[in-house]
mmCIF file of C-alpha atoms in Angstrom:
data_model
loop_
_atom_site.group_PDB
_atom_site.id
_atom_site.type_symbol
_atom_site.label_atom_id
_atom_site.label_comp_id
_atom_site.label_asym_id
_atom_site.label_seq_id
_atom_site.Cartn_x
_atom_site.Cartn_y
_atom_site.Cartn_z
ATOM 1 C CA UNK S 191 -5.580 -23.799 -4.605
ATOM 2 C CA UNK S 192 -3.813 -27.203 -2.847
ATOM 3 C CA UNK S 193 -1.087 -25.474 -4.858
ATOM 4 C CA UNK S 194 -1.120 -22.025 -2.768
ATOM 5 C CA UNK S 195 -2.350 -24.051 0.833
ATOM 6 C CA UNK S 196 1.119 -26.068 0.971
ATOM 7 C CA UNK S 197 2.769 -23.590 -0.676
ATOM 8 C CA UNK S 198 1.847 -21.687 2.702
ATOM 9 C CA UNK S 199 2.153 -24.108 4.424
ATOM 10 C CA UNK S 200 5.616 -25.261 3.238
ATOM 11 C CA UNK S 201 6.499 -21.510 3.751
ATOM 12 C CA UNK S 202 5.120 -20.790 6.992
ATOM 13 C CA UNK S 203 6.641 -24.313 8.726
ATOM 14 C CA UNK S 204 10.363 -22.767 7.118
ATOM 15 C CA UNK S 205 9.927 -18.995 8.887
ATOM 16 C CA UNK S 206 8.082 -20.563 12.076
ATOM 17 C CA UNK S 207 11.196 -20.046 14.391
ATOM 18 C CA UNK S 208 11.815 -16.439 13.405
ATOM 19 C CA UNK S 209 8.625 -15.140 13.070
ATOM 20 C CA UNK S 210 7.658 -16.076 17.022
ATOM 21 C CA UNK S 211 10.873 -14.874 17.480
ATOM 22 C CA UNK S 212 10.427 -11.872 15.988
ATOM 23 C CA UNK S 213 6.809 -10.626 16.816
ATOM 24 C CA UNK S 214 7.235 -11.460 20.578
ATOM 25 C CA UNK S 215 10.445 -9.194 20.454
ATOM 26 C CA UNK S 216 9.247 -5.763 20.277
ATOM 27 C CA UNK S 217 12.349 -4.321 19.269
ATOM 28 C CA UNK S 218 13.679 -6.437 17.442
ATOM 29 C CA UNK S 219 10.069 -5.990 15.491
ATOM 30 C CA UNK S 220 10.605 -1.592 16.232
ATOM 31 C CA UNK S 221 14.549 -1.863 14.653
ATOM 32 C CA UNK S 222 13.316 -4.447 11.619
ATOM 33 C CA UNK S 223 10.325 -2.032 10.449
ATOM 34 C CA UNK S 224 12.868 1.454 10.551
ATOM 35 C CA UNK S 225 15.144 -0.215 8.830
ATOM 36 C CA UNK S 226 12.886 -0.805 6.584
ATOM 37 C CA UNK S 227 12.335 2.652 5.733
ATOM 38 C CA UNK S 228 9.380 3.379 3.243
ATOM 39 C CA UNK S 229 8.854 -0.532 2.359
ATOM 40 C CA UNK S 230 8.099 -0.110 6.193
ATOM 41 C CA UNK S 231 4.121 0.089 6.014
ATOM 42 C CA UNK S 232 3.447 -1.851 3.219
ATOM 43 C CA UNK S 233 5.895 -4.864 5.452
ATOM 44 C CA UNK S 234 4.029 -3.291 9.000
ATOM 45 C CA UNK S 235 0.625 -3.927 6.974
ATOM 46 C CA UNK S 236 2.456 -7.675 5.985
ATOM 47 C CA UNK S 237 3.269 -8.797 9.850
ATOM 48 C CA UNK S 238 -0.278 -7.768 10.775
ATOM 49 C CA UNK S 239 -2.011 -10.543 8.146
ATOM 50 C CA UNK S 240 0.482 -13.120 8.791
ATOM 51 C CA UNK S 241 -0.273 -12.557 12.221
ATOM 52 C CA UNK S 242 -3.424 -13.452 11.365
ATOM 53 C CA UNK S 243 -3.108 -16.530 9.143
ATOM 54 C CA UNK S 244 -0.180 -17.802 12.033
ATOM 55 C CA UNK S 245 -2.482 -17.830 15.078
ATOM 56 C CA UNK S 246 -1.139 -17.601 17.939
ATOM 57 C CA UNK S 247 1.380 -15.257 16.929
ATOM 58 C CA UNK S 248 0.229 -11.677 19.031
ATOM 59 C CA UNK S 249 -1.281 -8.386 16.730
ATOM 60 C CA UNK S 250 -0.176 -6.426 19.465
ATOM 61 C CA UNK S 251 3.333 -5.504 19.359
ATOM 62 C CA UNK S 252 2.534 -4.971 15.666
ATOM 63 C CA UNK S 253 -0.438 -2.123 16.282
ATOM 64 C CA UNK S 254 2.219 -0.849 19.040
ATOM 65 C CA UNK S 255 5.290 -0.864 17.062
ATOM 66 C CA UNK S 256 3.197 0.853 14.055
ATOM 67 C CA UNK S 257 1.742 3.760 16.310
ATOM 68 C CA UNK S 258 5.893 4.195 18.145
ATOM 69 C CA UNK S 259 7.455 3.676 14.084
ATOM 70 C CA UNK S 260 4.273 6.310 12.208
ATOM 71 C CA UNK S 261 2.286 7.987 15.135
ATOM 72 C CA UNK S 262 -1.105 7.506 15.923
ATOM 73 C CA UNK S 263 -3.077 8.121 13.012
ATOM 74 C CA UNK S 264 -0.099 6.593 10.135
ATOM 75 C CA UNK S 265 0.275 3.974 12.531
ATOM 76 C CA UNK S 266 -3.066 3.213 13.481
ATOM 77 C CA UNK S 267 -4.338 3.375 9.762
ATOM 78 C CA UNK S 268 -1.053 0.799 8.408
ATOM 79 C CA UNK S 269 -2.024 -0.884 11.431
ATOM 80 C CA UNK S 270 -6.221 -0.953 10.377
ATOM 81 C CA UNK S 271 -5.191 -1.738 6.820
ATOM 82 C CA UNK S 272 -3.372 -5.005 7.596
ATOM 83 C CA UNK S 273 -6.460 -6.235 10.038
ATOM 84 C CA UNK S 274 -8.709 -5.278 7.792
ATOM 85 C CA UNK S 275 -7.288 -6.883 4.828
ATOM 86 C CA UNK S 276 -6.165 -9.993 7.185
ATOM 87 C CA UNK S 277 -9.746 -10.689 8.428
ATOM 88 C CA UNK S 278 -11.093 -10.650 5.017
ATOM 89 C CA UNK S 279 -8.912 -13.142 3.930
ATOM 90 C CA UNK S 280 -8.940 -15.379 6.886
ATOM 91 C CA UNK S 281 -12.812 -15.410 6.042
ATOM 92 C CA UNK S 282 -12.786 -16.165 2.485
ATOM 93 C CA UNK S 283 -10.273 -18.718 3.378
ATOM 94 C CA UNK S 284 -12.497 -20.495 5.871
ATOM 95 C CA UNK S 285 -15.465 -19.809 3.509
ATOM 96 C CA UNK S 286 -13.502 -20.907 0.914
ATOM 97 C CA UNK S 287 -12.086 -24.323 2.166
ATOM 98 C CA UNK S 288 -15.361 -24.184 5.141
ATOM 99 C CA UNK S 289 -14.609 -25.672 8.783
ATOM 100 C CA UNK S 290 -11.844 -28.390 8.784
ATOM 101 C CA UNK S 291 -9.396 -24.688 7.863
ATOM 102 C CA UNK S 292 -11.289 -22.813 10.726
ATOM 103 C CA UNK S 293 -10.617 -26.216 12.854
ATOM 104 C CA UNK S 294 -6.845 -25.049 12.132
ATOM 105 C CA UNK S 295 -6.957 -21.781 13.523
ATOM 106 C CA UNK S 296 -10.165 -22.573 16.264
ATOM 107 C CA UNK S 297 -10.253 -25.068 18.373
ATOM 108 C CA UNK S 298 -13.760 -27.276 17.700
ATOM 109 C CA UNK S 299 -14.834 -26.623 20.669
ATOM 110 C CA UNK S 300 -15.305 -23.027 21.115
ATOM 111 C CA UNK S 301 -16.364 -23.212 17.001
ATOM 112 C CA UNK S 302 -19.020 -25.626 19.057
ATOM 113 C CA UNK S 303 -20.059 -22.822 21.703
ATOM 114 C CA UNK S 304 -20.887 -19.906 18.861
ATOM 115 C CA UNK S 305 -22.075 -21.644 16.269
ATOM 116 C CA UNK S 306 -25.936 -20.626 16.911
ATOM 117 C CA UNK S 307 -24.165 -17.302 15.875
ATOM 118 C CA UNK S 308 -23.279 -18.290 12.179
ATOM 119 C CA UNK S 309 -26.478 -18.028 11.435
ATOM 120 C CA UNK S 310 -27.190 -14.391 11.935
ATOM 121 C CA UNK S 311 -25.900 -11.489 9.518
ATOM 122 C CA UNK S 312 -26.211 -8.935 11.987
ATOM 123 C CA UNK S 313 -24.245 -6.014 12.043
ATOM 124 C CA UNK S 314 -24.247 -5.764 15.727
ATOM 125 C CA UNK S 315 -23.972 -9.463 16.944
ATOM 126 C CA UNK S 316 -20.736 -9.011 15.167
ATOM 127 C CA UNK S 317 -19.671 -6.437 15.893
ATOM 128 C CA UNK S 318 -19.921 -7.121 20.293
ATOM 129 C CA UNK S 319 -18.489 -10.779 19.226
ATOM 130 C CA UNK S 320 -15.000 -8.031 17.664
ATOM 131 C CA UNK S 321 -15.175 -6.270 20.689
ATOM 132 C CA UNK S 322 -14.841 -8.740 22.873
ATOM 133 C CA UNK S 323 -11.530 -9.682 23.383
ATOM 134 C CA UNK S 324 -11.192 -12.849 21.571
ATOM 135 C CA UNK S 325 -8.154 -13.207 18.985
ATOM 136 C CA UNK S 326 -8.286 -13.644 16.049
ATOM 137 C CA UNK S 327 -11.440 -16.708 16.074
ATOM 138 C CA UNK S 328 -14.261 -14.649 14.335
ATOM 139 C CA UNK S 329 -12.172 -13.755 11.185
ATOM 140 C CA UNK S 330 -11.633 -17.623 10.863
ATOM 141 C CA UNK S 331 -15.710 -18.250 12.709
ATOM 142 C CA UNK S 332 -17.261 -15.655 10.645
ATOM 143 C CA UNK S 333 -16.107 -17.832 7.203
ATOM 144 C CA UNK S 334 -18.351 -19.957 8.696
ATOM 145 C CA UNK S 335 -21.643 -17.847 9.113
ATOM 146 C CA UNK S 336 -24.197 -16.321 6.944
ATOM 147 C CA UNK S 337 -22.562 -13.167 7.341
ATOM 148 C CA UNK S 338 -21.417 -11.106 4.830
ATOM 149 C CA UNK S 339 -18.464 -9.628 4.163
ATOM 150 C CA UNK S 340 -20.324 -6.438 4.630
ATOM 151 C CA UNK S 341 -21.610 -6.440 7.107
ATOM 152 C CA UNK S 342 -18.245 -7.974 8.691
ATOM 153 C CA UNK S 343 -16.274 -5.616 7.199
ATOM 154 C CA UNK S 344 -18.407 -3.165 9.048
ATOM 155 C CA UNK S 345 -18.512 -4.940 12.160
ATOM 156 C CA UNK S 346 -14.648 -4.872 12.494
ATOM 157 C CA UNK S 347 -13.897 -1.605 11.460
ATOM 158 C CA UNK S 348 -16.399 0.080 14.349
ATOM 159 C CA UNK S 349 -15.200 -2.634 17.341
ATOM 160 C CA UNK S 350 -11.495 -2.903 15.787
ATOM 161 C CA UNK S 351 -10.273 0.710 14.368
ATOM 162 C CA UNK S 352 -11.356 2.343 17.576
ATOM 163 C CA UNK S 353 -8.697 0.273 20.089
ATOM 164 C CA UNK S 354 -5.683 0.630 17.231
ATOM 165 C CA UNK S 355 -5.563 4.482 16.940
ATOM 166 C CA UNK S 356 -6.050 4.047 21.197
ATOM 167 C CA UNK S 357 -3.197 1.504 20.864
ATOM 168 C CA UNK S 358 -0.675 3.809 18.963
ATOM 169 C CA UNK S 359 -1.530 6.037 20.669
ATOM 170 C CA UNK S 360 -0.077 5.198 24.254
ATOM 171 C CA UNK S 361 2.717 4.277 22.072
ATOM 172 C CA UNK S 362 3.838 7.052 20.604
ATOM 173 C CA UNK S 363 3.662 9.062 23.968
#
């Protein structure tokens, strides 16, 4: 685990500027994915995961570009696969490495404000947390909570999937 964290840290440091530039420029992102052909959808999923794990990169350009390139349905499906995998990975990493990891992605005072919610396993409570435009911090916060992976994924699907369909549909028009 230490080698994975160390290796990931080195990769993030090495690719930080190119990634922030790419994810911050919609035309560059669109061009890159269009040039990848059949590798575009897996690259889109990978970028979605990287976007969450290399906070605070914005995720909306990735969802928007997926709608531009692959249309409402396929674009949303690819974006959602990346979103769900990223949420599970972030939650799993936080479960494994604890609060110190979460505090690298979420300000400690922000975690303290929602700490009372950590004892809940309620799908509906986590649905509400994920429905509010809070960015990626709930993925890491869930790793510190008692919510099960199953309930978290259900809440994540309910809260975020419809939004990605709306955004990919808007991009397609």
